[in-house]
mmCIF file of C-alpha atoms in Angstrom:
data_model
loop_
_atom_site.group_PDB
_atom_site.id
_atom_site.type_symbol
_atom_site.label_atom_id
_atom_site.label_comp_id
_atom_site.label_asym_id
_atom_site.label_seq_id
_atom_site.Cartn_x
_atom_site.Cartn_y
_atom_site.Cartn_z
ATOM 1 C CA MET H 1 0.000 0.000 0.000
ATOM 2 C CA ASN H 2 1.118 3.560 -0.626
ATOM 3 C CA GLN H 3 2.011 4.510 2.953
ATOM 4 C CA GLN H 4 2.115 8.163 1.918
ATOM 5 C CA TYR H 5 -1.639 8.236 1.230
ATOM 6 C CA LEU H 6 -3.678 6.682 4.015
ATOM 7 C CA LEU H 7 -7.166 7.866 4.926
ATOM 8 C CA PRO H 8 -7.691 8.847 8.577
ATOM 9 C CA GLU H 9 -9.664 6.344 10.659
ATOM 10 C CA GLU H 10 -12.645 8.698 10.971
ATOM 11 C CA ILE H 11 -12.897 8.918 7.170
ATOM 12 C CA THR H 12 -12.870 5.138 6.727
ATOM 13 C CA ALA H 13 -15.528 4.864 9.456
ATOM 14 C CA GLU H 14 -17.662 7.409 7.580
ATOM 15 C CA TYR H 15 -17.275 5.396 4.370
ATOM 16 C CA LYS H 16 -18.468 2.198 6.065
ATOM 17 C CA LYS H 17 -21.445 3.995 7.632
ATOM 18 C CA GLN H 18 -22.590 6.251 4.771
ATOM 19 C CA GLY H 19 -21.371 4.272 1.746
ATOM 20 C CA TYR H 20 -19.430 7.214 0.345
ATOM 21 C CA ILE H 21 -16.864 9.865 1.201
ATOM 22 C CA SER H 22 -15.454 12.908 -0.573
ATOM 23 C CA LEU H 23 -11.897 14.225 -0.712
ATOM 24 C CA GLU H 24 -11.045 17.813 -1.594
ATOM 25 C CA THR H 25 -7.997 16.766 -3.599
ATOM 26 C CA ILE H 26 -6.506 13.494 -4.789
ATOM 27 C CA CYS H 27 -4.048 14.752 -7.400
ATOM 28 C CA PRO H 28 -2.237 18.000 -8.287
ATOM 29 C CA ALA H 29 -3.742 20.682 -10.519
ATOM 30 C CA GLU H 30 -1.286 20.143 -13.381
ATOM 31 C CA GLU H 31 -2.224 16.463 -13.504
ATOM 32 C CA VAL H 32 -5.940 17.320 -13.524
ATOM 33 C CA ALA H 33 -5.333 19.546 -16.547
ATOM 34 C CA GLN H 34 -3.334 16.843 -18.336
ATOM 35 C CA ILE H 35 -5.944 14.123 -17.722
ATOM 36 C CA ARG H 36 -8.656 16.481 -18.943
ATOM 37 C CA ARG H 37 -6.747 17.313 -22.132
ATOM 38 C CA THR H 38 -6.083 13.623 -22.830
ATOM 39 C CA LEU H 39 -9.708 12.579 -22.365
ATOM 40 C CA MET H 40 -11.161 15.533 -24.292
ATOM 41 C CA GLN H 41 -8.898 14.733 -27.253
ATOM 42 C CA MET H 42 -10.122 11.119 -27.228
ATOM 43 C CA PHE H 43 -13.738 12.234 -27.218
ATOM 44 C CA GLU H 44 -13.090 14.710 -30.042
ATOM 45 C CA LYS H 45 -11.484 11.964 -32.159
ATOM 46 C CA LYS H 46 -14.132 9.356 -31.146
ATOM 47 C CA VAL H 47 -11.347 7.023 -30.044
ATOM 48 C CA GLY H 48 -12.603 3.471 -29.484
ATOM 49 C CA TYR H 49 -15.984 4.013 -31.156
ATOM 50 C CA GLU H 50 -15.630 1.191 -33.697
ATOM 51 C CA GLU H 51 -14.506 -1.148 -30.912
ATOM 52 C CA GLY H 52 -17.578 -0.393 -28.792
ATOM 53 C CA ALA H 53 -15.504 1.358 -26.137
ATOM 54 C CA GLN H 54 -16.937 4.827 -26.870
ATOM 55 C CA TYR H 55 -20.682 5.331 -27.063
ATOM 56 C CA ASP H 56 -23.570 7.604 -26.161
ATOM 57 C CA PHE H 57 -24.508 6.773 -22.582
ATOM 58 C CA ALA H 58 -27.987 8.317 -22.783
ATOM 59 C CA SER H 59 -29.189 7.620 -26.350
ATOM 60 C CA ARG H 60 -28.863 5.206 -29.257
ATOM 61 C CA ASP H 61 -25.584 5.600 -31.118
ATOM 62 C CA ASP H 62 -25.844 7.499 -34.390
ATOM 63 C CA PRO H 63 -22.488 8.328 -36.055
ATOM 64 C CA ASN H 64 -24.186 11.127 -37.998
ATOM 65 C CA LYS H 65 -25.392 13.004 -34.898
ATOM 66 C CA PRO H 66 -23.608 14.605 -31.943
ATOM 67 C CA GLN H 67 -23.544 12.409 -28.861
ATOM 68 C CA THR H 68 -25.788 13.605 -26.035
ATOM 69 C CA PHE H 69 -23.631 12.014 -23.325
ATOM 70 C CA PRO H 70 -20.260 10.701 -24.612
ATOM 71 C CA SER H 71 -18.809 7.830 -22.609
ATOM 72 C CA LEU H 72 -15.518 5.942 -22.925
ATOM 73 C CA HIS H 73 -14.625 2.652 -21.246
ATOM 74 C CA ASP H 74 -11.023 1.913 -20.291
ATOM 75 C CA PRO H 75 -9.393 5.034 -21.769
ATOM 76 C CA SER H 76 -5.972 3.809 -20.629
ATOM 77 C CA HIS H 77 -6.146 1.193 -23.402
ATOM 78 C CA TYR H 78 -5.576 4.143 -25.746
ATOM 79 C CA ALA H 79 -3.540 6.377 -23.407
ATOM 80 C CA PRO H 80 -1.471 4.130 -21.060
ATOM 81 C CA GLU H 81 -0.022 7.171 -19.306
ATOM 82 C CA LEU H 82 -3.348 7.532 -17.455
ATOM 83 C CA LEU H 83 -2.311 4.638 -15.193
ATOM 84 C CA LYS H 84 1.029 6.279 -14.361
ATOM 85 C CA THR H 85 -0.578 9.204 -12.553
ATOM 86 C CA THR H 86 -0.689 10.311 -8.944
ATOM 87 C CA TYR H 87 -4.465 9.876 -9.219
ATOM 88 C CA HIS H 88 -4.175 6.184 -10.057
ATOM 89 C CA ARG H 89 -1.500 5.551 -7.416
ATOM 90 C CA ARG H 90 -3.498 7.229 -4.647
ATOM 91 C CA ALA H 91 -6.793 5.687 -5.793
ATOM 92 C CA LEU H 92 -5.239 2.215 -5.591
ATOM 93 C CA ALA H 93 -3.957 2.967 -2.086
ATOM 94 C CA ILE H 94 -7.474 4.009 -1.028
ATOM 95 C CA ALA H 95 -8.970 0.864 -2.563
ATOM 96 C CA LYS H 96 -6.499 -1.380 -0.738
ATOM 97 C CA GLN H 97 -7.244 0.384 2.525
ATOM 98 C CA LEU H 98 -11.030 0.033 2.150
ATOM 99 C CA LEU H 99 -11.241 -3.358 0.396
ATOM 100 C CA GLY H 100 -8.026 -5.129 1.405
ATOM 101 C CA GLU H 101 -4.652 -5.876 -0.136
ATOM 102 C CA ASP H 102 -6.227 -7.992 -2.924
ATOM 103 C CA ALA H 103 -7.893 -4.885 -4.382
ATOM 104 C CA ALA H 104 -6.992 -4.154 -7.997
ATOM 105 C CA LEU H 105 -8.237 -2.041 -10.878
ATOM 106 C CA TYR H 106 -11.358 -3.542 -12.484
ATOM 107 C CA GLY H 107 -12.098 -0.840 -15.041
ATOM 108 C CA GLU H 108 -12.231 2.851 -15.918
ATOM 109 C CA HIS H 109 -14.930 5.126 -17.244
ATOM 110 C CA ALA H 110 -14.761 8.664 -18.640
ATOM 111 C CA LEU H 111 -18.070 10.551 -18.820
ATOM 112 C CA LEU H 112 -18.583 13.852 -20.639
ATOM 113 C CA LYS H 113 -21.756 15.895 -20.117
ATOM 114 C CA PRO H 114 -21.818 18.560 -22.841
ATOM 115 C CA ALA H 115 -22.523 22.170 -21.909
ATOM 116 C CA ARG H 116 -26.226 23.027 -21.434
ATOM 117 C CA VAL H 117 -27.521 19.730 -22.858
ATOM 118 C CA GLY H 118 -25.768 16.965 -20.892
ATOM 119 C CA PRO H 119 -28.571 14.827 -19.400
ATOM 120 C CA GLU H 120 -28.988 13.418 -15.919
ATOM 121 C CA THR H 121 -27.669 10.016 -14.879
ATOM 122 C CA PRO H 122 -30.561 8.144 -13.218
ATOM 123 C CA TRP H 123 -30.476 6.907 -9.638
ATOM 124 C CA HIS H 124 -28.843 3.486 -9.581
ATOM 125 C CA GLN H 125 -26.550 1.045 -7.776
ATOM 126 C CA ASP H 126 -23.443 -0.043 -9.676
ATOM 127 C CA GLU H 127 -23.949 -3.675 -8.682
ATOM 128 C CA ALA H 128 -27.171 -3.698 -10.737
ATOM 129 C CA PHE H 129 -24.935 -3.750 -13.849
ATOM 130 C CA ARG H 130 -22.958 -6.820 -12.693
ATOM 131 C CA SER H 131 -23.652 -10.523 -13.209
ATOM 132 C CA PRO H 132 -26.035 -11.806 -10.513
ATOM 133 C CA ASP H 133 -24.014 -15.043 -10.247
ATOM 134 C CA PHE H 134 -21.244 -13.466 -8.152
ATOM 135 C CA GLU H 135 -20.806 -11.861 -4.753
ATOM 136 C CA TYR H 136 -18.773 -8.656 -4.983
ATOM 137 C CA ARG H 137 -16.804 -6.107 -3.017
ATOM 138 C CA GLU H 138 -16.207 -3.076 -5.221
ATOM 139 C CA LEU H 139 -15.853 0.692 -5.055
ATOM 140 C CA SER H 140 -15.614 3.561 -7.528
ATOM 141 C CA ILE H 141 -13.488 6.696 -7.296
ATOM 142 C CA TRP H 142 -15.021 9.600 -9.243
ATOM 143 C CA LEU H 143 -12.545 12.370 -10.138
ATOM 144 C CA ALA H 144 -13.848 15.848 -10.974
ATOM 145 C CA LEU H 145 -11.827 17.374 -13.820
ATOM 146 C CA GLN H 146 -13.352 20.837 -13.273
ATOM 147 C CA PRO H 147 -15.316 22.287 -10.348
ATOM 148 C CA VAL H 148 -18.667 20.481 -10.030
ATOM 149 C CA GLY H 149 -21.916 21.414 -8.302
ATOM 150 C CA GLU H 150 -25.591 20.756 -8.834
ATOM 151 C CA VAL H 151 -25.631 23.109 -11.836
ATOM 152 C CA ASN H 152 -23.339 20.847 -13.869
ATOM 153 C CA GLY H 153 -23.993 17.401 -12.419
ATOM 154 C CA CYS H 154 -22.061 16.679 -9.234
ATOM 155 C CA MET H 155 -22.512 13.328 -7.509
ATOM 156 C CA GLN H 156 -25.493 12.857 -5.196
ATOM 157 C CA PHE H 157 -25.869 9.953 -2.748
ATOM 158 C CA ILE H 158 -28.406 8.331 -0.438
ATOM 159 C CA PRO H 159 -26.470 7.957 2.859
ATOM 160 C CA GLY H 160 -26.493 4.416 4.247
ATOM 161 C CA SER H 161 -27.825 2.832 1.050
ATOM 162 C CA ASN H 162 -24.634 0.751 0.888
ATOM 163 C CA ARG H 163 -26.378 -1.511 3.413
ATOM 164 C CA TYR H 164 -29.346 -2.151 1.102
ATOM 165 C CA GLU H 165 -29.727 -5.241 -1.024
ATOM 166 C CA VAL H 166 -29.586 -4.644 -4.784
ATOM 167 C CA LEU H 167 -32.907 -2.923 -5.506
ATOM 168 C CA LYS H 168 -35.062 -3.370 -8.592
ATOM 169 C CA HIS H 169 -33.810 -1.564 -11.701
ATOM 170 C CA ARG H 170 -34.968 -1.111 -15.281
ATOM 171 C CA SER H 171 -33.787 0.403 -18.540
ATOM 172 C CA PRO H 172 -35.147 3.938 -19.123
ATOM 173 C CA GLY H 173 -38.442 3.589 -20.943
ATOM 174 C CA ASN H 174 -37.853 -0.186 -20.745
ATOM 175 C CA ASP H 175 -35.617 0.243 -23.814
ATOM 176 C CA LYS H 176 -32.864 -2.353 -23.352
ATOM 177 C CA THR H 177 -30.781 -0.885 -26.176
ATOM 178 C CA LEU H 178 -29.880 2.013 -23.860
ATOM 179 C CA HIS H 179 -26.915 1.953 -21.481
ATOM 180 C CA PRO H 180 -28.295 3.457 -18.248
ATOM 181 C CA LEU H 181 -30.188 1.600 -15.576
ATOM 182 C CA GLU H 182 -32.531 3.403 -13.217
ATOM 183 C CA CYS H 183 -33.642 2.238 -9.796
ATOM 184 C CA CYS H 184 -37.424 1.811 -9.857
ATOM 185 C CA ASP H 185 -37.756 0.575 -6.266
ATOM 186 C CA ASP H 186 -38.727 2.634 -3.231
ATOM 187 C CA PHE H 187 -35.957 4.540 -1.466
ATOM 188 C CA PRO H 188 -35.823 7.861 0.437
ATOM 189 C CA ARG H 189 -34.988 10.278 -2.377
ATOM 190 C CA SER H 190 -35.589 13.223 -0.031
ATOM 191 C CA GLN H 191 -32.439 12.193 1.863
ATOM 192 C CA ALA H 192 -30.184 12.762 -1.171
ATOM 193 C CA VAL H 193 -26.945 14.608 -0.428
ATOM 194 C CA ALA H 194 -25.249 16.571 -3.218
ATOM 195 C CA VAL H 195 -21.435 16.575 -3.076
ATOM 196 C CA PRO H 196 -19.842 19.572 -4.852
ATOM 197 C CA LEU H 197 -16.117 19.287 -5.529
ATOM 198 C CA PRO H 198 -13.243 21.449 -6.739
ATOM 199 C CA ALA H 199 -11.218 20.316 -9.742
ATOM 200 C CA GLY H 200 -9.027 17.455 -8.524
ATOM 201 C CA GLY H 201 -11.464 16.450 -5.805
ATOM 202 C CA CYS H 202 -13.135 13.058 -5.773
ATOM 203 C CA THR H 203 -15.857 10.934 -4.260
ATOM 204 C CA VAL H 204 -15.456 7.279 -3.267
ATOM 205 C CA HIS H 205 -18.572 5.113 -3.156
ATOM 206 C CA ASP H 206 -19.551 1.506 -2.565
ATOM 207 C CA MET H 207 -21.138 -0.448 -5.421
ATOM 208 C CA ARG H 208 -24.485 -0.638 -3.579
ATOM 209 C CA THR H 209 -24.649 3.044 -2.689
ATOM 210 C CA LEU H 210 -27.477 4.726 -4.594
ATOM 211 C CA HIS H 211 -26.163 7.669 -6.593
ATOM 212 C CA TYR H 212 -27.255 10.148 -9.244
ATOM 213 C CA THR H 213 -25.932 13.112 -11.191
ATOM 214 C CA GLY H 214 -28.145 15.882 -12.522
ATOM 215 C CA PRO H 215 -28.030 17.465 -15.975
ATOM 216 C CA ASN H 216 -25.311 19.898 -16.985
ATOM 217 C CA THR H 217 -27.050 23.253 -17.363
ATOM 218 C CA SER H 218 -23.805 25.233 -17.229
ATOM 219 C CA ASP H 219 -21.968 26.842 -20.152
ATOM 220 C CA ALA H 220 -19.002 24.445 -19.972
ATOM 221 C CA PRO H 221 -18.671 20.673 -20.456
ATOM 222 C CA ARG H 222 -18.503 18.511 -17.333
ATOM 223 C CA LEU H 223 -15.916 15.725 -17.469
ATOM 224 C CA ALA H 224 -15.367 12.990 -14.884
ATOM 225 C CA TYR H 225 -12.876 10.108 -14.800
ATOM 226 C CA ILE H 226 -13.841 7.071 -12.720
ATOM 227 C CA LEU H 227 -11.560 4.270 -11.539
ATOM 228 C CA ILE H 228 -13.296 1.069 -10.380
ATOM 229 C CA PHE H 229 -11.571 -1.336 -7.987
ATOM 230 C CA ASN H 230 -12.622 -4.725 -6.640
ATOM 231 C CA VAL H 231 -11.375 -7.862 -4.925
ATOM 232 C CA PRO H 232 -11.923 -11.284 -6.538
ATOM 233 C CA PRO H 233 -15.706 -11.905 -6.695
ATOM 234 C CA THR H 234 -17.048 -15.207 -5.393
ATOM 235 C CA TYR H 235 -18.908 -17.361 -7.936
ATOM 236 C CA LYS H 236 -22.367 -18.418 -6.719
ATOM 237 C CA PRO H 237 -24.424 -19.569 -9.735
ATOM 238 C CA GLY H 238 -28.144 -19.069 -9.290
ATOM 239 C CA LEU H 239 -27.600 -16.735 -6.345
ATOM 240 C CA ARG H 240 -30.216 -14.284 -7.650
ATOM 241 C CA LYS H 241 -31.779 -12.924 -10.825
ATOM 242 C CA PHE H 242 -31.452 -9.463 -12.341
ATOM 243 C CA GLU H 243 -34.341 -9.444 -14.815
ATOM 244 C CA TRP H 244 -33.358 -5.985 -16.041
ATOM 245 C CA LEU H 245 -30.148 -7.426 -17.563
ATOM 246 C CA GLU H 246 -31.908 -10.187 -19.496
ATOM 247 C CA GLY H 247 -32.128 -9.362 -23.210
ATOM 248 C CA ARG H 248 -30.134 -6.164 -22.780
ATOM 249 C CA ARG H 249 -28.254 -5.367 -26.015
ATOM 250 C CA THR H 250 -26.721 -1.946 -26.633
ATOM 251 C CA ASP H 251 -25.295 -0.590 -29.881
ATOM 252 C CA SER H 252 -21.790 -0.586 -28.387
ATOM 253 C CA GLN H 253 -22.100 -4.269 -27.439
ATOM 254 C CA VAL H 254 -22.993 -5.068 -31.053
ATOM 255 C CA ARG H 255 -19.976 -3.094 -32.332
ATOM 256 C CA LYS H 256 -17.677 -4.777 -29.810
ATOM 257 C CA ARG H 257 -18.763 -8.269 -30.857
ATOM 258 C CA GLU H 258 -18.261 -7.419 -34.518
ATOM 259 C CA TRP H 259 -14.803 -6.032 -33.709
ATOM 260 C CA HIS H 260 -13.952 -9.223 -31.810
ATOM 261 C CA ARG H 261 -14.953 -11.292 -34.850
ATOM 262 C CA ARG H 262 -12.598 -9.203 -37.005
ATOM 263 C CA GLY H 263 -9.669 -10.065 -34.733
ATOM 264 C CA GLY H 264 -10.182 -7.503 -31.989
ATOM 265 C CA ILE H 265 -10.299 -10.203 -29.326
ATOM 266 C CA ALA H 266 -6.521 -10.693 -29.688
ATOM 267 C CA VAL H 267 -5.978 -6.938 -29.305
ATOM 268 C CA GLU H 268 -8.105 -6.876 -26.169
ATOM 269 C CA VAL H 269 -6.245 -9.807 -24.621
ATOM 270 C CA MET H 270 -2.909 -8.058 -25.215
ATOM 271 C CA ARG H 271 -4.242 -4.845 -23.685
ATOM 272 C CA ARG H 272 -5.487 -6.614 -20.583
ATOM 273 C CA LEU H 273 -2.550 -8.972 -20.118
ATOM 274 C CA PRO H 274 -0.368 -6.444 -18.240
ATOM 275 C CA ARG H 275 -3.157 -6.132 -15.631
ATOM 276 C CA ALA H 276 -3.616 -9.905 -15.246
ATOM 277 C CA ARG H 277 -3.170 -11.185 -11.685
ATOM 278 C CA LEU H 278 -1.470 -14.424 -12.735
ATOM 279 C CA THR H 279 0.070 -15.063 -9.319
ATOM 280 C CA ASN H 280 -3.258 -14.974 -7.468
ATOM 281 C CA GLY H 281 -5.434 -18.085 -7.721
ATOM 282 C CA ARG H 282 -8.636 -16.256 -6.749
ATOM 283 C CA TRP H 283 -8.191 -13.706 -9.553
ATOM 284 C CA MET H 284 -7.360 -16.404 -12.075
ATOM 285 C CA ALA H 285 -10.430 -18.445 -11.092
ATOM 286 C CA TRP H 286 -12.695 -15.416 -11.473
ATOM 287 C CA ALA H 287 -11.210 -14.549 -14.859
ATOM 288 C CA ALA H 288 -11.714 -18.118 -16.109
ATOM 289 C CA ILE H 289 -15.334 -18.290 -14.898
ATOM 290 C CA ARG H 290 -16.145 -14.898 -16.436
ATOM 291 C CA ALA H 291 -14.637 -15.905 -19.775
ATOM 292 C CA VAL H 292 -16.587 -19.191 -19.928
ATOM 293 C CA SER H 293 -19.785 -17.434 -18.822
ATOM 294 C CA LYS H 294 -19.462 -14.792 -21.558
ATOM 295 C CA VAL H 295 -18.868 -17.382 -24.252
ATOM 296 C CA TRP H 296 -21.801 -19.481 -23.020
ATOM 297 C CA ASN H 297 -24.206 -16.537 -22.867
ATOM 298 C CA ARG H 298 -23.085 -15.275 -26.282
ATOM 299 C CA ALA H 299 -23.638 -18.719 -27.835
ATOM 300 C CA ARG H 300 -27.207 -18.711 -26.576
#
C-alpha cells in the first residue's frame, strides 16, 4: 500500500457507515489539466468508437449526430499514461485500505456531459450492472476534472444505502438498447446529499450506494474520470436474478462483438494482459469463470 496516502480512521468509518466519502484533492492541478486534455482529445477523435468502447450513454448511437452524453470505457487502453498518474497511485492505495490488499483495478470510465444539454444520470446502484451469479466487493473513485456542483452534475448519494440489497432496476423507458439503468424501487430520495467538488477532488462510493448526477445546465462541459476497484468476486451460480439485464443489447455491445470477430479479441487480450493477476489463484479463477460465462451466454 502507498504509505504516503492513508485515509484517517474517521474517514474510513464514515465510508463504512454512509457508503461514500469525498476528498477535496486526490491529485495535483497540473495532472488534472493533463488528464482532462487527454480525455477531451479522445472524445473529439471518437477514439474506441468502432470497438464499442466509446458510445452515447444516454441515447442510441448514431455516427451522424452529436452524442448527447459521450462515454468511454477503459481510456488507458488508448492512453497508457493515465495509469502512471498520482491519481491512479493514490486511488489504488485508497482501494487497498477500504477493500483489502487484494484490491486491484477492475475498469475505468470517462463521462462527458456537454454544456447546457448533458442529461442526468438516473439513480442506480453499480452492482445492478454486474452478473447476478457473483458476490462482490467493489468501489468507484469519481474524479472531478473541473469544479462540479448541482448546476453541472455533481454526484449525489443516499447515505447508508450501501447496506441495502440490490434494488429493482430497469432500462429507461424499458428500452434495453440504452446503457443506463434506473432504480425503480422505493428509497428515500428526499435524503439525497449533493457533493460539490473542486477540480481534482473526488468521491469514493460503494457499489451498492445509490447515486445520481443531474443534468449539466452550465456553459461548460462537465468531465469525470472514474476508476473502479474490486477484490476477486465469489462465484455463486443461481444466487439471484437481475431481470433488467436479461435481453439487454446496446449498440456498443454489437460493435464490440463485430470487432472481436474481425480479430479484436486478440488486441483486447494483449491490452489486458499487463493487468492480469497471474500469481493470485482467486483472480485467475474469477477470470476463467467470467470468460466461460461470456462465451456461453453469447452462444445462446
